[in-house]
Tab-separated table of C-alpha atoms in Angstrom:
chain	number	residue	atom	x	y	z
A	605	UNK	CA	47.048	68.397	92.935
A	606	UNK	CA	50.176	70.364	94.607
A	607	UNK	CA	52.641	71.064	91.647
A	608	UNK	CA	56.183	70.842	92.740
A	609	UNK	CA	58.266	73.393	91.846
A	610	UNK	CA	61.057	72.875	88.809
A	611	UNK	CA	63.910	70.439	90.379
A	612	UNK	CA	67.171	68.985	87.965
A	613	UNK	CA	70.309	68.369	89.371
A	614	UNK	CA	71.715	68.777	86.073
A	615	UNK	CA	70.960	72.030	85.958
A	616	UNK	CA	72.481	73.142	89.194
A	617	UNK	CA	76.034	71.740	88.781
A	618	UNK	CA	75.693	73.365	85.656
A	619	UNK	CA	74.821	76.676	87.402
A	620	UNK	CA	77.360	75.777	89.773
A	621	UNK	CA	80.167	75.465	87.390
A	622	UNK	CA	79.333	78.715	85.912
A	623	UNK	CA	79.563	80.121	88.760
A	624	UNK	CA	82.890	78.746	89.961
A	625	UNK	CA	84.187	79.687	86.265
A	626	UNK	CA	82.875	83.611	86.977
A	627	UNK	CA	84.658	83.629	90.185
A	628	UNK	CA	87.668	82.501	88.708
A	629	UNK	CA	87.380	84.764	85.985
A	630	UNK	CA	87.404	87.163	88.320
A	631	UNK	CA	89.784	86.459	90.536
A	632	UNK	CA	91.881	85.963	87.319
A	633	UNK	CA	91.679	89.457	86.553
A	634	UNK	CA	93.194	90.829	90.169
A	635	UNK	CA	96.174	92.429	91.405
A	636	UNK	CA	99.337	89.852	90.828
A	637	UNK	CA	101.835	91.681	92.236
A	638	UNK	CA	101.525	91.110	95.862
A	639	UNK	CA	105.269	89.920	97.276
A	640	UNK	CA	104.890	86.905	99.202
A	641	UNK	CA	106.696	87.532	102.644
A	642	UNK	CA	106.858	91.191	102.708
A	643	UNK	CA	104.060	93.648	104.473
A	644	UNK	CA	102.268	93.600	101.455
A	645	UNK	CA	100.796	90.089	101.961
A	646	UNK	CA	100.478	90.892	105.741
A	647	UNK	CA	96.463	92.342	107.160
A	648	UNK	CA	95.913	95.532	107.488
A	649	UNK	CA	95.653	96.990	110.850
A	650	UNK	CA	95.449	101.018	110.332
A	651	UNK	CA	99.265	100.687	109.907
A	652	UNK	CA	99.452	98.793	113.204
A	653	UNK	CA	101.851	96.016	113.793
A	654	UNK	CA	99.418	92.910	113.125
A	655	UNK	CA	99.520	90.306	116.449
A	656	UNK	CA	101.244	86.843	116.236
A	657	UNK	CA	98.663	84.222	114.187
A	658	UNK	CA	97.971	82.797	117.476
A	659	UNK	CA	96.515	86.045	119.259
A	660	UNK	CA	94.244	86.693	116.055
A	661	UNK	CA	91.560	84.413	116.950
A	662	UNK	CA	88.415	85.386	118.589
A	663	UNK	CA	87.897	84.139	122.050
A	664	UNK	CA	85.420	81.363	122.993
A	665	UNK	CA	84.894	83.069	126.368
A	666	UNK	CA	84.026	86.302	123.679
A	667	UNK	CA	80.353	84.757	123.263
A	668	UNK	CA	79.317	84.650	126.908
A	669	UNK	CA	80.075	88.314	127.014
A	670	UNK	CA	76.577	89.631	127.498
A	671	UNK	CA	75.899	86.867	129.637
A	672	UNK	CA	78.518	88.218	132.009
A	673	UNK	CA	77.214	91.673	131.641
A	674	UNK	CA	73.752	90.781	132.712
A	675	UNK	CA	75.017	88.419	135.547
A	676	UNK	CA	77.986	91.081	136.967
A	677	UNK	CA	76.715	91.501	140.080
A	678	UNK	CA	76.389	88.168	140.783
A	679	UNK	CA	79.738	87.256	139.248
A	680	UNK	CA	82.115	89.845	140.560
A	681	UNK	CA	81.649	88.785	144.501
A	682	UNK	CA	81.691	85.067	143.467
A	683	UNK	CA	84.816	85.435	141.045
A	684	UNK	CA	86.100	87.268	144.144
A	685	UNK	CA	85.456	84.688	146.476
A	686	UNK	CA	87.530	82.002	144.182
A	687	UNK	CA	90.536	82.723	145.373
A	688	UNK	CA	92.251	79.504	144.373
A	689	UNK	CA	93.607	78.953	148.032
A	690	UNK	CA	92.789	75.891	149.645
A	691	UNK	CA	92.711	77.508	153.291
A	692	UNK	CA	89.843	79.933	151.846
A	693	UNK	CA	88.018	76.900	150.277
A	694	UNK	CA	88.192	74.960	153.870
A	695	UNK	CA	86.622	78.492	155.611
A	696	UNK	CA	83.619	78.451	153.169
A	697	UNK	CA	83.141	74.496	153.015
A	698	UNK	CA	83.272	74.693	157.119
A	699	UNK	CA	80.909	78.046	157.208
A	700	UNK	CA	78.478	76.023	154.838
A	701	UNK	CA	78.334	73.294	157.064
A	702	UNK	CA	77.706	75.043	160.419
A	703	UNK	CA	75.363	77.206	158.289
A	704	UNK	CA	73.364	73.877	157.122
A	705	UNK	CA	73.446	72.410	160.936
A	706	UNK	CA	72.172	74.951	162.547
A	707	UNK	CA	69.341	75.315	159.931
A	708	UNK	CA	68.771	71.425	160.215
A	709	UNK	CA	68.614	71.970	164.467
A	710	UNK	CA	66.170	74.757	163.993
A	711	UNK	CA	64.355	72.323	161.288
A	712	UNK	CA	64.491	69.257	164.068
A	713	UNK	CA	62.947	71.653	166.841
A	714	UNK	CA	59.913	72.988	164.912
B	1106	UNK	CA	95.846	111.633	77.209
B	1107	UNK	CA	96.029	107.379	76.820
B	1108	UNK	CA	97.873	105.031	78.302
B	1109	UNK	CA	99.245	101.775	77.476
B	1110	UNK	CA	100.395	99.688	80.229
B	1111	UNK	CA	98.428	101.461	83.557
B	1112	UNK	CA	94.676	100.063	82.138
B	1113	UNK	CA	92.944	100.739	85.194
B	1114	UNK	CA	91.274	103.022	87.479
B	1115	UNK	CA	93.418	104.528	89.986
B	1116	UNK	CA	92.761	104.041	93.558
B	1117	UNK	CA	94.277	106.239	96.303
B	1118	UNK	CA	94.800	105.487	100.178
B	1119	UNK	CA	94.549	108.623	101.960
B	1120	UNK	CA	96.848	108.958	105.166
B	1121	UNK	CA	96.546	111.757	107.931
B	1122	UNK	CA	100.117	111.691	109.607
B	1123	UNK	CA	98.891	114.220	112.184
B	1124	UNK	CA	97.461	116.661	109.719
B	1125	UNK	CA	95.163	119.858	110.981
B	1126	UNK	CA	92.092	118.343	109.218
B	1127	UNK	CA	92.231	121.528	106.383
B	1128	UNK	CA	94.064	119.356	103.932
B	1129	UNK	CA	92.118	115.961	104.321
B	1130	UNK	CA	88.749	118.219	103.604
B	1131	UNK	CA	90.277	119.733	100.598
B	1132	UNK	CA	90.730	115.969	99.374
B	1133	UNK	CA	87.442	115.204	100.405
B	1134	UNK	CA	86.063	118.214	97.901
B	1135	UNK	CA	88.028	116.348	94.847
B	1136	UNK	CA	85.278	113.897	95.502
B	1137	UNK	CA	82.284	115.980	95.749
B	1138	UNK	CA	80.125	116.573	93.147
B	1139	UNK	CA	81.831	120.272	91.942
B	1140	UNK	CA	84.677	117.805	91.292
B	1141	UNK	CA	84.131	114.439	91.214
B	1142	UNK	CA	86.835	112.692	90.289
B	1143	UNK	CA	85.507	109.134	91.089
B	1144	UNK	CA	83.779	109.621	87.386
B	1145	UNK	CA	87.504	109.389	86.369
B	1146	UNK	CA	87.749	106.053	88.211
B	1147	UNK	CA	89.920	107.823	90.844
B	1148	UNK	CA	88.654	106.693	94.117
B	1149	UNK	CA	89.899	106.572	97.749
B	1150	UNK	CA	90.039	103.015	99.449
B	1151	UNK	CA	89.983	101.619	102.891
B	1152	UNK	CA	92.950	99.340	102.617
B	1153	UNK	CA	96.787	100.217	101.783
B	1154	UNK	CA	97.541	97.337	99.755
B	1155	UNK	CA	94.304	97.915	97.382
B	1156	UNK	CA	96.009	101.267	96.522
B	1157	UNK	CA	98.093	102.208	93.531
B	1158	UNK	CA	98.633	105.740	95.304
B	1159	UNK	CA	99.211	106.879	98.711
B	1160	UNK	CA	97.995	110.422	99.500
B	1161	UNK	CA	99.491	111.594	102.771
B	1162	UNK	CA	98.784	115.006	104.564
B	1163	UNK	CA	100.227	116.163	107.843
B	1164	UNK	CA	103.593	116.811	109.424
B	1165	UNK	CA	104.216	113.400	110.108
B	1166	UNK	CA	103.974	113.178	114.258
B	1167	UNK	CA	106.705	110.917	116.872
B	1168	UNK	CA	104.110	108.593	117.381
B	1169	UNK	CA	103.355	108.451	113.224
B	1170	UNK	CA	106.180	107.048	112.029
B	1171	UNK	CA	106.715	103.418	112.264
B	1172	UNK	CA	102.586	103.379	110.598
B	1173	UNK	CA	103.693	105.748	107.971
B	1174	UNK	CA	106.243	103.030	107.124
B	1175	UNK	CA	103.966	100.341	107.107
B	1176	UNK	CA	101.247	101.658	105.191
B	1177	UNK	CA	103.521	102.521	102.529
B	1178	UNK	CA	105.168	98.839	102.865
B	1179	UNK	CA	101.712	97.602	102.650
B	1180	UNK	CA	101.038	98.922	98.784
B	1181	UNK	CA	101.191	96.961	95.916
B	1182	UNK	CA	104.329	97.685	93.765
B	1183	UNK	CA	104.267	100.275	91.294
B	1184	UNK	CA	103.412	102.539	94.157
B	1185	UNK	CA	103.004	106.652	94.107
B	1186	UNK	CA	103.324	108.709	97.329
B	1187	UNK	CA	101.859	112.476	97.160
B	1188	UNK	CA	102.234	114.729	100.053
B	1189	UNK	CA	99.338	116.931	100.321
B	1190	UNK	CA	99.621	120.239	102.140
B	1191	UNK	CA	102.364	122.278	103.421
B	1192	UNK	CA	103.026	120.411	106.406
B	1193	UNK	CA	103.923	116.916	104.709
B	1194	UNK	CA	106.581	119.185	102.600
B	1195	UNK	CA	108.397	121.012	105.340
B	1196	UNK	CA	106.882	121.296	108.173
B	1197	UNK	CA	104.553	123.933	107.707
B	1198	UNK	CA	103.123	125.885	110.917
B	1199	UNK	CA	104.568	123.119	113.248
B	1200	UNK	CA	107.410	122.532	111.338
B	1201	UNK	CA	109.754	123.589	115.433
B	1202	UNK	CA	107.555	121.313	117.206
B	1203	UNK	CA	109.371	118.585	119.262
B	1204	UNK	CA	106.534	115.841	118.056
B	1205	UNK	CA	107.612	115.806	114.694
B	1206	UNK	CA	110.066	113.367	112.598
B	1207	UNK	CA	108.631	114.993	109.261
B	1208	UNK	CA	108.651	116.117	106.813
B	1209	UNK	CA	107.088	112.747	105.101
B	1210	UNK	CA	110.333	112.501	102.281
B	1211	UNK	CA	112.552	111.755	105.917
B	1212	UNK	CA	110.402	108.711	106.319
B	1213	UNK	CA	109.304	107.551	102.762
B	1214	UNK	CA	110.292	108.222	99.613
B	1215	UNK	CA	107.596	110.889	97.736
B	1216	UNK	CA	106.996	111.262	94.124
B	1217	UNK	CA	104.619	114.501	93.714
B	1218	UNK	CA	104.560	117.487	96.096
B	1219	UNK	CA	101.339	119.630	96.456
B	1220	UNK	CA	102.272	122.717	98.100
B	1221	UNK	CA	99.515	124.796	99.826
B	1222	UNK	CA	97.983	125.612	103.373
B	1223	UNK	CA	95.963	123.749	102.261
B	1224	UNK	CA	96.418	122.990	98.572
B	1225	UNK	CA	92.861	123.934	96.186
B	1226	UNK	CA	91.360	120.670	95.289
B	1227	UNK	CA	92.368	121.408	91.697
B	1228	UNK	CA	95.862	120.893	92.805
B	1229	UNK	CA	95.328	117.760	93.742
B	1230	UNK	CA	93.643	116.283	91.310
B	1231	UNK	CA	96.644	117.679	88.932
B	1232	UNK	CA	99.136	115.980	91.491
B	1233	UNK	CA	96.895	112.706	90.987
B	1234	UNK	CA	97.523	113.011	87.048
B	1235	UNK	CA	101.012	113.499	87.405
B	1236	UNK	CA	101.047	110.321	90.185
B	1237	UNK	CA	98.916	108.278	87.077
B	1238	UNK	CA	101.454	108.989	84.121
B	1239	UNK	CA	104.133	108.164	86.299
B	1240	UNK	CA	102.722	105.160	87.138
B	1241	UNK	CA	102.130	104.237	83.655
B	1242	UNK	CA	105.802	104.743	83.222
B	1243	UNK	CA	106.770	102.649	86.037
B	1244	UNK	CA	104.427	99.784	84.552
B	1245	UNK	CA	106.190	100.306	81.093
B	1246	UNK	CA	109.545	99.540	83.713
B	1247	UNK	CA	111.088	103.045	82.463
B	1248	UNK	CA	110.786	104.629	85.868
């Protein structure tokens, strides 16, 4: 027979209040005399001005870094290529189909 | 020596305000085992506003300034400052150069001078002493 190992949920809120009452303890015991709205309550940046709250947060784009690194040489002439200006767009969509028509003759002949 | 109202161990942020390195090593030696003040509880921190002490070395350089002034804005009140080394005092060997906006007492206000090019660790650790009883004074509000 498999013995389960020991299980009470009694015992781990216990456990978990103790902890919570360490932590407190703890925190309890720390510096008090921070003053709220000077540069003492502000991060510390090596003495750097620290950037508005909404330029502190990390990037979403930050994650597909290495993805971009790997891909680069496939990115950088595609990224080029978007220019954002419709007359560009028309040039490729009108390249791609003459490209796809003449490969579809060629196709017919064989 | 005991004191009443300062219970803790001291902890000192270490600044280089365009310092020549010489004095930054001698403060480095306090902690080495010859000295070792950490077994006094006096250790150096990352963070400004951990510190009860700021320890600053160098002439103080242009582009040095407006940090100086933050760091020191960014410790906890009762604060020390000690200027390490010659060049946070006056000057020192660059004290003509048209980088400076030194000495450190022009930009923040400094409570215990350690003169020397650079100073013997044992000087500093004195200078720390000094910084600790007059921090106990300044908790007892008598500053």
């Amino acid at each position: 027979m498999i013995s389960l190992p020991f299980w009470n949920p009694i015992i781990c809120i216990i456990a978990f209040v103790i902890l919570i009452a360490i932590a407190c303890l703890f925190r309890s015991r720390g510096q008090k005399k921070y003053k709220e709205g000077t540069a003492q309550t502000e991060i510390f940046l090596s003495g750097e001005e620290p950037p508005a709250v909404e330029q502190r947060h990390i990037k979403s784009h930050n994650i597909y870094w290495g993805f971009f690194q790997t891909l680069k040489q496939y990115y950088d002439p595609t990224v080029r290529a978007h220019t954002g200006i419709i007359n560009d767009f028309i040039i490729w969509l009108i390249a791609i189909a003459a490209l796809t028509a003449v490969i579809l003759l060629i196709a017919s002949l064989t | 020596m005991g004191f009443n109202s300062f219970k803790r161990a001291l902890w000192a942020y270490h600044l280089n305000t365009g310092s020549c390195n010489g004095c930054d090593i001698e403060i480095l030696a306090t902690l080495t085992p010859r000295y070792d003040v950490e077994r006094f509880g006096i250790v150096l921190v990352g963070s400004p506003r951990h510190a009860d002490v700021l320890l600053v070395t160098g002439p103080v350089a242009r582009q040095m300034a407006s940090r100086v002034k933050r760091v020191y804005e960014q410790v906890p009140d009762p604060k020390m400052v000690i200027v390490v080394g010659n060049c946070g005092i006056e000057g020192g060997v660059f004290h003509e150069s048209y980088n400076l906006v030194g000495p450190v007492d022009q930009i923040i206000p400094v409570d215990v001078y350690v003169p020397g090019c650079p100073p013997r660790p044992e000087a500093i650790i004195e200078a720390v002493v000094k910084a600790w009883v007059k921090l106990e004074k300044a908790e007892q509000g008598v500053r």
